[in-house]
Amino acid sequence: MTRTGNKSRRALPKEVRKEQLIQATIKCIAKHGLSGITLALVTREAGLSMGIANLHFDSKEKLLLETLQHVTAEYAAGQAAILESEDFSSTGARITALLDFDFSPPVIEKNKLAVWFAFLGEAKSRPTYQRACSRQDSMAQMRITELFQLALDEAGDTAADAALLAAGYISLVDGLWLNALVDPRRLPWKKAYRVARHYLASAFAQHIALDKRGLDGM
Amino acid sequence: MTRTGNKSRRALPKEVRKEQLIQATIKCIAKHGLSGITLALVTREAGLSMGIANLHFDSKEKLLLETLQHVTAEYAAGQAAILESEDFSSTGARITALLDFDFSPPVIEKNKLAVWFAFLGEAKSRPTYQRACSRQDSMAQMRITELFQLALDEAGDTAADAALLAAGYISLVDGLWLNALVDPRRLPWKKAYRVARHYLASAFAQHIALDKRGLDGM
DNA sequence: CCCGTGAATGAATGGTCATTCATTTGTTGC
DNA sequence: GCAACAAATGAATGACCATTCATTCACGGG
């Protein structure tokens, strides 16, 4: 229940209400799953009335889609900031930043990951979801490949395949997120982080040290 | 439509009907997703009448659960056969067999993977699904860790961490399956296979060659 | 202070779907 | 053949839920 003490209803700008409903939707998907979600649950979670979801989003389907886009856009923005920033002193620092970002608290937050995988699980049967998931991924994969190629060039490594390494990193992180989310006892977040770091360290030995213990704040 | 020409109904043993319904459920989940599935769709796909699902499974929920168990058990059996077989000439051959199995046609079949990830996507909000998914995974992870430890011992490698490598391999394969399933154009199966092979080759250089081109039958 | 505007409400509506069960139909033992 | 039994059917039932909309209410301009 999110009600912050208000007893009387108040008119608020559309954007505030939409954000409020999207946050409630994220919580509800995490708690009840995509097939258990109802507008009654979402609006109750938001402390609002039944009809409000359709008022601001026209339909349940559009609310779900905007919720997915909200989550993916947030991740894409953070990642793009790292891939495009001018502030990194070295390629190794940039790759490390990418890794740390992928396991930072806002990214591995339980509810958001739950939303992400809930939609992915339905993606192949719903082209709309599939497009929302893939949209920015293609571009990210290209940029990560370029970054990895740069690291290989700096190391004089002509044998390794940057595209293969990038595809592997992306899939590895997806798999780690999924396993840590579903059963954190079998795969604790700290261990997941170390696995990903090890993957990068063995591909870019000159840029990334193996032993640095990160993620201590978890 | 699966009707194989029969026009009149026929009484068949319980097990045959259950199998028939589970196969139809797999197809329907792949086509419509977990939140779009209905008993009408499943029974129509099976060429049977509406009431038959409840007759043999008591409820929709139990049908879904048995379908999940069917898919996981099939995978677990194939994997266990490799991990326990006495017939491998070397540790390297066993690891290679594990890899080839993970990307063999029956395992990467679109419909089965779709079922697997559909349930995983709902797993954190449904303890029943979570248990069905995790049940055998813990044991598999232990056995794979032992296998990897054996390979490290044989290579005289005392620095590497078998548990970390096993967790990484399992998550990597999950991530590769997911990405190849959702968008095979961005990650073709052949490339996914090469990524996984590369992961193992860099961990077990003495046991697994990098360049062998597998998966030509795809 | 009092409207006019539009945000918000929630009871009512209609559609979808799991589940039930009376009936039909095939099978098996005699 | 013929009961007796079990499997299978699908129309009927009732629960649940997205969506609608008449009504209520808060706010700002005059």
Short mmCIF file of C-alpha atoms (C1' of nucleotides) in Angstrom, two decimals:
data_model
loop_
_atom_site.label_atom_id
_atom_site.label_comp_id
_atom_site.label_asym_id
_atom_site.label_seq_id
_atom_site.Cartn_x
_atom_site.Cartn_y
_atom_site.Cartn_z
CA MET A 1 0.00 0.00 0.00
CA THR A 2 1.51 3.26 -1.13
CA ARG A 3 -0.97 5.78 0.24
CA THR A 4 1.14 8.47 1.87
CA GLY A 5 -1.44 9.59 4.34
CA ASN A 6 -3.77 11.41 1.92
CA LYS A 7 -7.38 10.86 2.68
CA SER A 8 -9.01 13.11 0.11
CA ARG A 9 -8.42 12.64 -3.56
CA ARG A 10 -6.39 15.20 -5.41
CA ALA A 11 -6.03 16.09 -9.06
CA LEU A 12 -2.46 15.61 -10.22
CA PRO A 13 -0.81 16.07 -13.61
CA LYS A 14 -1.06 13.14 -15.98
CA GLU A 15 2.65 12.37 -15.79
CA VAL A 16 2.66 11.96 -12.03
CA ARG A 17 -0.28 9.55 -12.11
CA LYS A 18 1.23 7.51 -14.94
CA GLU A 19 4.50 7.15 -13.06
CA GLN A 20 2.61 6.17 -9.92
CA LEU A 21 0.70 3.50 -11.81
CA ILE A 22 3.80 2.16 -13.51
CA GLN A 23 5.54 1.77 -10.17
CA ALA A 24 2.52 -0.08 -8.79
CA THR A 25 2.49 -2.29 -11.88
CA ILE A 26 6.14 -3.21 -11.37
CA LYS A 27 5.43 -4.27 -7.80
CA CYS A 28 2.37 -6.25 -8.81
CA ILE A 29 4.09 -8.10 -11.64
CA ALA A 30 6.87 -9.07 -9.24
CA LYS A 31 4.33 -10.25 -6.67
CA HIS A 32 1.72 -11.92 -8.86
CA GLY A 33 3.36 -12.54 -12.23
CA LEU A 34 2.12 -11.42 -15.63
CA SER A 35 -0.69 -13.96 -15.67
CA GLY A 36 -1.88 -13.07 -12.18
CA ILE A 37 -1.98 -9.32 -12.57
CA THR A 38 -5.32 -7.47 -12.55
CA LEU A 39 -6.17 -3.80 -12.76
CA ALA A 40 -7.85 -4.09 -9.38
CA LEU A 41 -4.55 -5.20 -7.82
CA VAL A 42 -2.55 -2.46 -9.52
CA THR A 43 -4.88 0.38 -8.64
CA ARG A 44 -5.24 -0.84 -5.07
CA GLU A 45 -1.44 -0.96 -4.77
CA ALA A 46 -1.33 2.62 -6.05
CA GLY A 47 -4.05 3.65 -3.58
CA LEU A 48 -6.32 4.80 -6.39
CA SER A 49 -9.63 3.75 -7.85
CA MET A 50 -10.33 1.02 -10.37
CA GLY A 51 -11.09 3.18 -13.35
CA ILE A 52 -7.90 5.20 -13.26
CA ALA A 53 -5.73 2.80 -15.22
CA ASN A 54 -7.97 2.97 -18.26
CA LEU A 55 -8.29 6.72 -17.83
CA HIS A 56 -4.56 7.29 -18.22
CA PHE A 57 -3.48 4.32 -20.34
CA ASP A 58 -6.62 3.45 -22.34
CA SER A 59 -6.15 -0.26 -21.73
CA LYS A 60 -4.45 -2.77 -19.52
CA GLU A 61 -2.30 -3.88 -22.43
CA LYS A 62 -0.91 -0.38 -22.93
CA LEU A 63 -0.16 -0.02 -19.22
CA LEU A 64 1.84 -3.25 -19.33
CA LEU A 65 3.70 -2.18 -22.45
CA GLU A 66 4.62 1.22 -21.01
CA THR A 67 5.79 -0.51 -17.85
CA LEU A 68 8.11 -2.72 -19.87
CA GLN A 69 9.40 0.26 -21.80
CA HIS A 70 9.98 2.15 -18.56
CA VAL A 71 12.21 -0.63 -17.24
CA THR A 72 14.16 -1.17 -20.46
CA ALA A 73 14.66 2.54 -21.09
CA GLU A 74 16.09 3.03 -17.62
CA TYR A 75 18.65 0.27 -18.17
CA ALA A 76 19.51 1.42 -21.68
CA ALA A 77 20.11 4.97 -20.49
CA GLY A 78 22.52 3.91 -17.77
CA GLN A 79 24.39 1.63 -20.12
CA ALA A 80 24.59 4.22 -22.88
CA ALA A 81 26.02 6.73 -20.42
CA ILE A 82 28.95 4.40 -19.82
CA LEU A 83 29.45 3.43 -23.45
CA GLU A 84 29.41 7.04 -24.63
CA SER A 85 31.05 8.93 -21.76
CA GLU A 86 34.28 10.78 -22.52
CA ASP A 87 35.44 10.52 -18.93
CA PHE A 88 37.09 7.13 -18.84
CA SER A 89 40.85 7.12 -18.50
CA SER A 90 41.24 3.72 -20.15
CA THR A 91 39.42 0.99 -22.00
CA GLY A 92 39.80 -1.25 -18.97
CA ALA A 93 38.09 1.33 -16.76
CA ARG A 94 35.18 1.54 -19.19
CA ILE A 95 34.72 -2.23 -19.32
CA THR A 96 34.90 -2.41 -15.53
CA ALA A 97 32.29 0.33 -15.27
CA LEU A 98 30.01 -1.67 -17.58
CA LEU A 99 30.39 -4.72 -15.37
CA ASP A 100 29.81 -2.81 -12.14
CA PHE A 101 26.76 -1.15 -13.65
CA ASP A 102 25.26 -4.52 -14.62
CA PHE A 103 25.42 -5.60 -10.98
CA SER A 104 24.66 -2.28 -9.33
CA PRO A 105 21.70 -2.14 -6.91
CA PRO A 106 19.34 -0.24 -9.21
CA VAL A 107 19.89 -2.74 -12.02
CA ILE A 108 19.64 -5.95 -10.03
CA GLU A 109 16.69 -4.74 -8.01
CA LYS A 110 14.40 -7.73 -7.58
CA ASN A 111 11.20 -6.13 -8.82
CA LYS A 112 12.65 -4.69 -11.99
CA LEU A 113 14.39 -7.91 -12.94
CA ALA A 114 11.18 -9.81 -12.27
CA VAL A 115 9.36 -7.52 -14.68
CA TRP A 116 12.09 -7.93 -17.29
CA PHE A 117 12.00 -11.73 -17.23
CA ALA A 118 8.23 -11.89 -16.96
CA PHE A 119 7.98 -10.09 -20.30
CA LEU A 120 10.87 -12.02 -21.85
CA GLY A 121 9.08 -15.24 -20.95
CA GLU A 122 6.13 -14.15 -23.09
CA ALA A 123 8.20 -12.45 -25.76
CA LYS A 124 8.16 -15.14 -28.42
CA SER A 125 4.38 -15.35 -28.37
CA ARG A 126 3.86 -11.57 -28.31
CA PRO A 127 5.68 -9.68 -31.04
CA THR A 128 4.95 -6.39 -29.27
CA TYR A 129 6.93 -7.48 -26.21
CA GLN A 130 9.65 -8.94 -28.39
CA ARG A 131 10.14 -5.65 -30.18
CA ALA A 132 10.20 -3.69 -26.93
CA CYS A 133 12.87 -6.02 -25.60
CA SER A 134 15.04 -6.17 -28.70
CA ARG A 135 14.75 -2.58 -29.83
CA GLN A 136 17.76 -1.16 -28.05
CA ASP A 137 19.60 -4.42 -27.53
CA SER A 138 20.90 -4.54 -31.07
CA MET A 139 22.52 -1.16 -30.72
CA ALA A 140 23.98 -2.00 -27.31
CA GLN A 141 25.45 -5.22 -28.69
CA MET A 142 27.14 -3.28 -31.50
CA ARG A 143 28.61 -0.73 -29.12
CA ILE A 144 29.87 -3.39 -26.73
CA THR A 145 31.46 -5.24 -29.64
CA GLU A 146 33.29 -2.06 -30.64
CA LEU A 147 34.48 -1.53 -27.08
CA PHE A 148 35.74 -5.11 -26.84
CA GLN A 149 37.45 -4.80 -30.23
CA LEU A 150 39.24 -1.70 -28.98
CA ALA A 151 40.49 -3.61 -25.94
CA LEU A 152 41.68 -6.48 -28.12
CA ASP A 153 43.51 -4.04 -30.42
CA GLU A 154 45.20 -2.37 -27.47
CA ALA A 155 46.37 -5.76 -26.25
CA GLY A 156 47.61 -6.77 -29.69
CA ASP A 157 45.25 -9.73 -29.61
CA THR A 158 44.35 -10.64 -33.19
CA ALA A 159 43.06 -14.12 -32.50
CA ALA A 160 40.01 -13.36 -30.35
CA ASP A 161 36.61 -12.51 -31.82
CA ALA A 162 35.09 -9.36 -30.30
CA ALA A 163 31.59 -10.12 -31.57
CA LEU A 164 31.68 -13.55 -29.98
CA LEU A 165 32.93 -12.13 -26.69
CA ALA A 166 30.23 -9.47 -26.68
CA ALA A 167 27.45 -11.95 -27.41
CA GLY A 168 28.84 -14.15 -24.65
CA TYR A 169 29.01 -11.35 -22.12
CA ILE A 170 25.46 -10.24 -22.80
CA SER A 171 24.06 -13.75 -22.55
CA LEU A 172 26.14 -14.55 -19.49
CA VAL A 173 24.79 -11.52 -17.65
CA ASP A 174 21.22 -12.42 -18.64
CA GLY A 175 21.72 -15.95 -17.36
CA LEU A 176 23.30 -14.78 -14.12
CA TRP A 177 20.49 -12.31 -13.47
CA LEU A 178 17.91 -15.01 -14.11
CA ASN A 179 19.53 -17.63 -11.90
CA ALA A 180 20.28 -15.21 -9.07
CA LEU A 181 16.72 -13.88 -9.25
CA VAL A 182 15.02 -17.27 -9.21
CA ASP A 183 17.19 -18.82 -6.53
CA PRO A 184 19.62 -16.46 -4.79
CA ARG A 185 20.64 -19.25 -2.41
CA ARG A 186 22.06 -21.32 -5.24
CA LEU A 187 23.60 -18.29 -6.96
CA PRO A 188 24.21 -15.36 -4.59
CA TRP A 189 24.64 -11.97 -6.25
CA LYS A 190 28.24 -11.73 -5.12
CA LYS A 191 29.07 -15.00 -6.81
CA ALA A 192 27.24 -13.93 -9.98
CA TYR A 193 29.34 -10.79 -10.03
CA ARG A 194 32.54 -12.79 -9.67
CA VAL A 195 31.54 -15.10 -12.51
CA ALA A 196 30.98 -12.17 -14.85
CA ARG A 197 34.21 -10.52 -13.76
CA HIS A 198 36.08 -13.76 -14.35
CA TYR A 199 34.66 -13.97 -17.86
CA LEU A 200 35.91 -10.49 -18.70
CA ALA A 201 39.25 -11.01 -16.96
CA SER A 202 40.02 -14.11 -18.99
CA ALA A 203 39.18 -12.32 -22.23
CA PHE A 204 40.92 -9.04 -21.39
CA ALA A 205 43.72 -10.10 -19.05
CA GLN A 206 45.70 -6.93 -19.60
CA HIS A 207 42.79 -4.64 -18.82
CA ILE A 208 40.95 -6.31 -15.97
CA ALA A 209 42.37 -7.87 -12.82
CA LEU A 210 40.88 -11.11 -11.59
CA ASP A 211 41.12 -10.68 -7.88
CA LYS A 212 39.56 -7.34 -7.18
CA ARG A 213 36.69 -8.02 -4.85
CA GLY A 214 33.80 -5.88 -5.91
CA LEU A 215 30.20 -5.68 -4.85
CA ASP A 216 31.07 -5.46 -1.16
CA GLY A 217 28.13 -3.17 -0.61
CA MET A 218 25.74 -6.04 -1.26
CA MET B 1 -4.68 -29.70 -35.29
CA THR B 2 -3.38 -33.08 -34.32
CA ARG B 3 -6.33 -35.30 -35.26
CA THR B 4 -4.83 -38.16 -37.17
CA GLY B 5 -7.85 -38.93 -39.26
CA ASN B 6 -10.05 -40.39 -36.53
CA LYS B 7 -13.60 -39.30 -36.77
CA SER B 8 -15.14 -41.28 -33.94
CA ARG B 9 -13.96 -40.91 -30.39
CA ARG B 10 -12.03 -43.71 -28.81
CA ALA B 11 -11.31 -44.67 -25.24
CA LEU B 12 -7.57 -44.72 -24.61
CA PRO B 13 -5.53 -45.44 -21.49
CA LYS B 14 -5.05 -42.52 -19.13
CA GLU B 15 -1.34 -42.24 -19.86
CA VAL B 16 -1.82 -41.81 -23.60
CA ARG B 17 -4.36 -39.05 -23.13
CA LYS B 18 -2.21 -37.24 -20.58
CA GLU B 19 0.79 -37.31 -22.89
CA GLN B 20 -1.38 -36.06 -25.74
CA LEU B 21 -2.64 -33.16 -23.65
CA ILE B 22 0.83 -32.27 -22.42
CA GLN B 23 2.11 -32.09 -25.99
CA ALA B 24 -0.79 -29.86 -26.93
CA THR B 25 -0.08 -27.68 -23.90
CA ILE B 26 3.55 -27.26 -24.93
CA LYS B 27 2.47 -26.09 -28.38
CA CYS B 28 -0.11 -23.72 -26.96
CA ILE B 29 2.23 -22.13 -24.43
CA ALA B 30 4.75 -21.55 -27.22
CA LYS B 31 2.06 -20.01 -29.40
CA HIS B 32 0.04 -18.01 -26.89
CA GLY B 33 2.20 -17.64 -23.79
CA LEU B 34 1.33 -18.62 -20.24
CA SER B 35 -1.08 -15.74 -19.81
CA GLY B 36 -2.87 -16.41 -23.09
CA ILE B 37 -3.41 -20.12 -22.66
CA THR B 38 -6.93 -21.51 -22.17
CA LEU B 39 -8.24 -25.03 -21.82
CA ALA B 40 -10.34 -24.47 -24.91
CA LEU B 41 -7.17 -23.81 -26.93
CA VAL B 42 -5.33 -26.81 -25.52
CA THR B 43 -8.14 -29.29 -26.01
CA ARG B 44 -8.85 -28.01 -29.51
CA GLU B 45 -5.14 -28.40 -30.35
CA ALA B 46 -5.35 -31.98 -29.08
CA GLY B 47 -8.50 -32.60 -31.10
CA LEU B 48 -10.48 -33.46 -27.97
CA SER B 49 -13.37 -32.00 -26.06
CA MET B 50 -13.31 -29.22 -23.49
CA GLY B 51 -13.91 -31.27 -20.39
CA ILE B 52 -11.08 -33.72 -20.95
CA ALA B 53 -8.36 -31.65 -19.34
CA ASN B 54 -10.14 -31.55 -16.01
CA LEU B 55 -11.02 -35.20 -16.35
CA HIS B 56 -7.37 -36.27 -16.48
CA PHE B 57 -5.61 -33.48 -14.59
CA ASP B 58 -8.30 -32.24 -12.16
CA SER B 59 -7.42 -28.61 -12.86
CA LYS B 60 -5.72 -26.33 -15.35
CA GLU B 61 -3.06 -25.55 -12.77
CA LYS B 62 -2.09 -29.22 -12.44
CA LEU B 63 -1.93 -29.63 -16.21
CA LEU B 64 0.48 -26.70 -16.42
CA LEU B 65 2.60 -28.04 -13.59
CA GLU B 66 2.85 -31.50 -15.11
CA THR B 67 3.77 -29.94 -18.43
CA LEU B 68 6.63 -28.07 -16.79
CA GLN B 69 7.77 -31.23 -15.03
CA HIS B 70 7.62 -33.15 -18.29
CA VAL B 71 9.98 -30.69 -19.97
CA THR B 72 12.43 -30.44 -17.06
CA ALA B 73 12.51 -34.18 -16.47
CA GLU B 74 13.35 -34.83 -20.10
CA TYR B 75 16.30 -32.45 -19.97
CA ALA B 76 17.49 -33.73 -16.60
CA ALA B 77 17.44 -37.32 -17.82
CA GLY B 78 19.55 -36.56 -20.88
CA GLN B 79 22.02 -34.58 -18.84
CA ALA B 80 22.27 -37.20 -16.12
CA ALA B 81 22.98 -39.87 -18.72
CA ILE B 82 26.08 -37.94 -19.76
CA LEU B 83 27.22 -37.08 -16.25
CA GLU B 84 26.87 -40.66 -15.03
CA SER B 85 27.82 -42.72 -18.07
CA GLU B 86 30.86 -44.99 -17.78
CA ASP B 87 31.51 -44.87 -21.49
CA PHE B 88 33.57 -41.72 -21.85
CA SER B 89 37.19 -42.22 -22.71
CA SER B 90 38.27 -38.91 -21.20
CA THR B 91 37.12 -35.98 -19.14
CA GLY B 92 37.37 -33.79 -22.21
CA ALA B 93 35.03 -36.08 -24.13
CA ARG B 94 32.49 -35.93 -21.32
CA ILE B 95 32.56 -32.14 -21.17
CA THR B 96 32.23 -31.94 -24.92
CA ALA B 97 29.26 -34.31 -24.79
CA LEU B 98 27.63 -32.05 -22.21
CA LEU B 99 28.09 -29.05 -24.47
CA ASP B 100 26.80 -30.85 -27.56
CA PHE B 101 23.80 -32.09 -25.61
CA ASP B 102 22.94 -28.56 -24.48
CA PHE B 103 22.72 -27.48 -28.11
CA SER B 104 21.28 -30.64 -29.60
CA PRO B 105 18.02 -30.37 -31.57
CA PRO B 106 15.76 -31.95 -28.94
CA VAL B 107 17.04 -29.57 -26.26
CA ILE B 108 16.94 -26.35 -28.24
CA GLU B 109 13.60 -27.14 -29.79
CA LYS B 110 11.70 -23.86 -29.92
CA ASN B 111 8.52 -25.02 -28.22
CA LYS B 112 10.21 -26.68 -25.26
CA LEU B 113 12.49 -23.72 -24.61
CA ALA B 114 9.50 -21.41 -24.84
CA VAL B 115 7.76 -23.45 -22.15
CA TRP B 116 10.86 -23.43 -19.98
CA PHE B 117 11.27 -19.66 -20.06
CA ALA B 118 7.56 -18.98 -19.79
CA PHE B 119 7.55 -20.74 -16.43
CA LEU B 120 10.87 -19.24 -15.34
CA GLY B 121 9.39 -15.80 -16.00
CA GLU B 122 6.67 -16.50 -13.45
CA ALA B 123 8.85 -18.50 -11.09
CA LYS B 124 9.55 -15.85 -8.48
CA SER B 125 5.86 -15.13 -7.98
CA ARG B 126 4.86 -18.81 -7.92
CA PRO B 127 6.77 -20.96 -5.45
CA THR B 128 5.36 -24.10 -7.07
CA TYR B 129 7.01 -23.27 -10.38
CA GLN B 130 10.18 -22.19 -8.64
CA ARG B 131 10.48 -25.54 -6.90
CA ALA B 132 9.82 -27.47 -10.10
CA CYS B 133 12.55 -25.49 -11.84
CA SER B 134 15.14 -25.66 -9.08
CA ARG B 135 14.54 -29.19 -7.89
CA GLN B 136 17.03 -30.99 -10.09
CA ASP B 137 19.20 -28.00 -10.89
CA SER B 138 20.99 -28.10 -7.57
CA MET B 139 22.09 -31.66 -8.11
CA ALA B 140 23.15 -31.00 -11.70
CA GLN B 141 25.21 -28.02 -10.59
CA MET B 142 27.01 -30.19 -8.03
CA ARG B 143 27.78 -32.89 -10.57
CA ILE B 144 29.02 -30.41 -13.15
CA THR B 145 31.23 -28.81 -10.52
CA GLU B 146 32.76 -32.23 -9.75
CA LEU B 147 33.33 -32.86 -13.44
CA PHE B 148 35.02 -29.50 -13.88
CA GLN B 149 37.14 -30.07 -10.77
CA LEU B 150 38.31 -33.35 -12.23
CA ALA B 151 39.35 -31.60 -15.43
CA LEU B 152 41.23 -28.94 -13.47
CA ASP B 153 43.00 -31.62 -11.44
CA GLU B 154 44.01 -33.47 -14.58
CA ALA B 155 45.44 -30.25 -16.00
CA GLY B 156 47.28 -29.45 -12.77
CA ASP B 157 45.35 -26.20 -12.54
CA THR B 158 45.11 -25.21 -8.88
CA ALA B 159 44.21 -21.57 -9.42
CA ALA B 160 40.82 -21.91 -11.09
CA ASP B 161 37.58 -22.32 -9.16
CA ALA B 162 35.46 -25.21 -10.42
CA ALA B 163 32.31 -24.01 -8.66
CA LEU B 164 32.61 -20.60 -10.29
CA LEU B 165 33.20 -22.15 -13.70
CA ALA B 166 30.18 -24.43 -13.31
CA ALA B 167 27.89 -21.61 -12.21
CA GLY B 168 29.17 -19.59 -15.16
CA TYR B 169 28.60 -22.36 -17.67
CA ILE B 170 25.06 -23.00 -16.48
CA SER B 171 24.12 -19.32 -16.56
CA LEU B 172 25.83 -18.78 -19.89
CA VAL B 173 23.84 -21.58 -21.49
CA ASP B 174 20.60 -20.24 -20.00
CA GLY B 175 21.38 -16.79 -21.37
CA LEU B 176 22.31 -18.13 -24.79
CA TRP B 177 19.13 -20.19 -25.00
CA LEU B 178 17.06 -17.17 -24.03
CA ASN B 179 18.67 -14.77 -26.48
CA ALA B 180 18.69 -17.24 -29.36
CA LEU B 181 15.04 -18.08 -28.66
CA VAL B 182 13.82 -14.50 -28.47
CA ASP B 183 15.77 -13.21 -31.47
CA PRO B 184 17.59 -15.86 -33.51
CA ARG B 185 18.63 -13.22 -36.04
CA ARG B 186 20.71 -11.39 -33.45
CA LEU B 187 22.05 -14.61 -31.95
CA PRO B 188 21.91 -17.57 -34.35
CA TRP B 189 22.14 -21.01 -32.75
CA LYS B 190 25.45 -21.71 -34.38
CA LYS B 191 26.94 -18.60 -32.85
CA ALA B 192 25.47 -19.45 -29.45
CA TYR B 193 27.12 -22.84 -29.65
CA ARG B 194 30.47 -21.29 -30.51
CA VAL B 195 30.20 -18.88 -27.58
CA ALA B 196 29.60 -21.74 -25.15
CA ARG B 197 32.40 -23.80 -26.68
CA HIS B 198 34.74 -20.84 -26.38
CA TYR B 199 33.87 -20.48 -22.70
CA LEU B 200 34.76 -24.10 -22.02
CA ALA B 201 37.86 -24.02 -24.22
CA SER B 202 39.31 -21.07 -22.36
CA ALA B 203 38.70 -22.77 -19.01
CA PHE B 204 39.84 -26.23 -20.06
CA ALA B 205 42.41 -25.53 -22.79
CA GLN B 206 43.99 -28.95 -22.48
CA HIS B 207 40.72 -30.81 -22.84
CA ILE B 208 38.74 -28.89 -25.41
CA ALA B 209 39.87 -27.50 -28.73
CA LEU B 210 38.71 -24.08 -29.77
CA ASP B 211 38.35 -24.47 -33.47
CA LYS B 212 36.27 -27.58 -33.90
CA ARG B 213 33.21 -26.49 -35.82
CA GLY B 214 30.28 -28.29 -34.35
CA LEU B 215 26.55 -27.97 -34.86
CA ASP B 216 26.81 -28.28 -38.62
CA GLY B 217 23.54 -30.08 -38.71
CA MET B 218 21.68 -26.89 -37.77
"C1'" DC C 1 -17.57 33.29 -3.61
"C1'" DC C 2 -19.08 30.66 -7.39
"C1'" DC C 3 -18.82 28.41 -11.69
"C1'" DG C 4 -16.56 25.65 -15.33
"C1'" DT C 5 -13.34 22.30 -16.32
"C1'" DG C 6 -11.39 18.07 -16.06
"C1'" DA C 7 -9.48 14.58 -12.75
"C1'" DA C 8 -11.05 10.75 -10.10
"C1'" DT C 9 -14.34 7.45 -8.53
"C1'" DG C 10 -16.56 2.82 -8.29
"C1'" DA C 11 -20.95 0.44 -9.36
"C1'" DA C 12 -22.72 -1.71 -13.36
"C1'" DT C 13 -21.94 -4.26 -17.71
"C1'" DG C 14 -20.59 -7.78 -20.68
"C1'" DG C 15 -17.30 -11.06 -22.09
"C1'" DT C 16 -14.16 -14.79 -21.17
"C1'" DC C 17 -13.00 -18.91 -19.14
"C1'" DA C 18 -12.37 -22.94 -15.68
"C1'" DT C 19 -15.12 -26.28 -13.95
"C1'" DT C 20 -19.15 -29.39 -13.56
"C1'" DC C 21 -22.11 -33.11 -14.78
"C1'" DA C 22 -25.96 -35.34 -17.30
"C1'" DT C 23 -25.65 -37.73 -21.37
"C1'" DT C 24 -23.52 -40.33 -25.08
"C1'" DT C 25 -20.56 -43.74 -26.80
"C1'" DG C 26 -17.01 -47.12 -27.00
"C1'" DT C 27 -14.97 -51.24 -24.63
"C1'" DT C 28 -14.66 -55.52 -21.99
"C1'" DG C 29 -15.98 -59.72 -19.70
"C1'" DC C 30 -19.43 -63.16 -19.90
"C1'" DG D 1 -24.88 -60.37 -28.20
"C1'" DC D 2 -25.44 -57.88 -23.91
"C1'" DA D 3 -24.87 -55.76 -19.67
"C1'" DA D 4 -21.83 -53.05 -16.81
"C1'" DC D 5 -18.25 -50.04 -16.87
"C1'" DA D 6 -15.30 -46.37 -18.09
"C1'" DA D 7 -14.00 -42.75 -21.22
"C1'" DA D 8 -15.37 -38.77 -23.53
"C1'" DT D 9 -18.39 -35.03 -24.64
"C1'" DG D 10 -19.98 -30.15 -24.59
"C1'" DA D 11 -23.78 -27.22 -22.91
"C1'" DA D 12 -24.63 -24.94 -18.67
"C1'" DT D 13 -22.87 -22.55 -14.57
"C1'" DG D 14 -20.71 -19.26 -11.92
"C1'" DA D 15 -16.56 -16.61 -10.93
"C1'" DC D 16 -13.56 -13.25 -12.27
"C1'" DC D 17 -12.13 -9.19 -14.58
"C1'" DA D 18 -11.41 -5.27 -18.13
"C1'" DT D 19 -13.86 -1.57 -19.48
"C1'" DT D 20 -17.51 2.03 -19.30
"C1'" DC D 21 -19.70 6.09 -17.71
"C1'" DA D 22 -22.82 8.76 -14.69
"C1'" DT D 23 -21.60 11.06 -10.76
"C1'" DT D 24 -18.57 13.37 -7.37
"C1'" DC D 25 -15.16 16.38 -6.22
"C1'" DA D 26 -11.00 19.63 -6.31
"C1'" DC D 27 -9.05 23.51 -8.25
"C1'" DG D 28 -8.34 28.09 -10.60
"C1'" DG D 29 -10.16 32.23 -12.97
"C1'" DG D 30 -13.32 35.76 -12.80
#
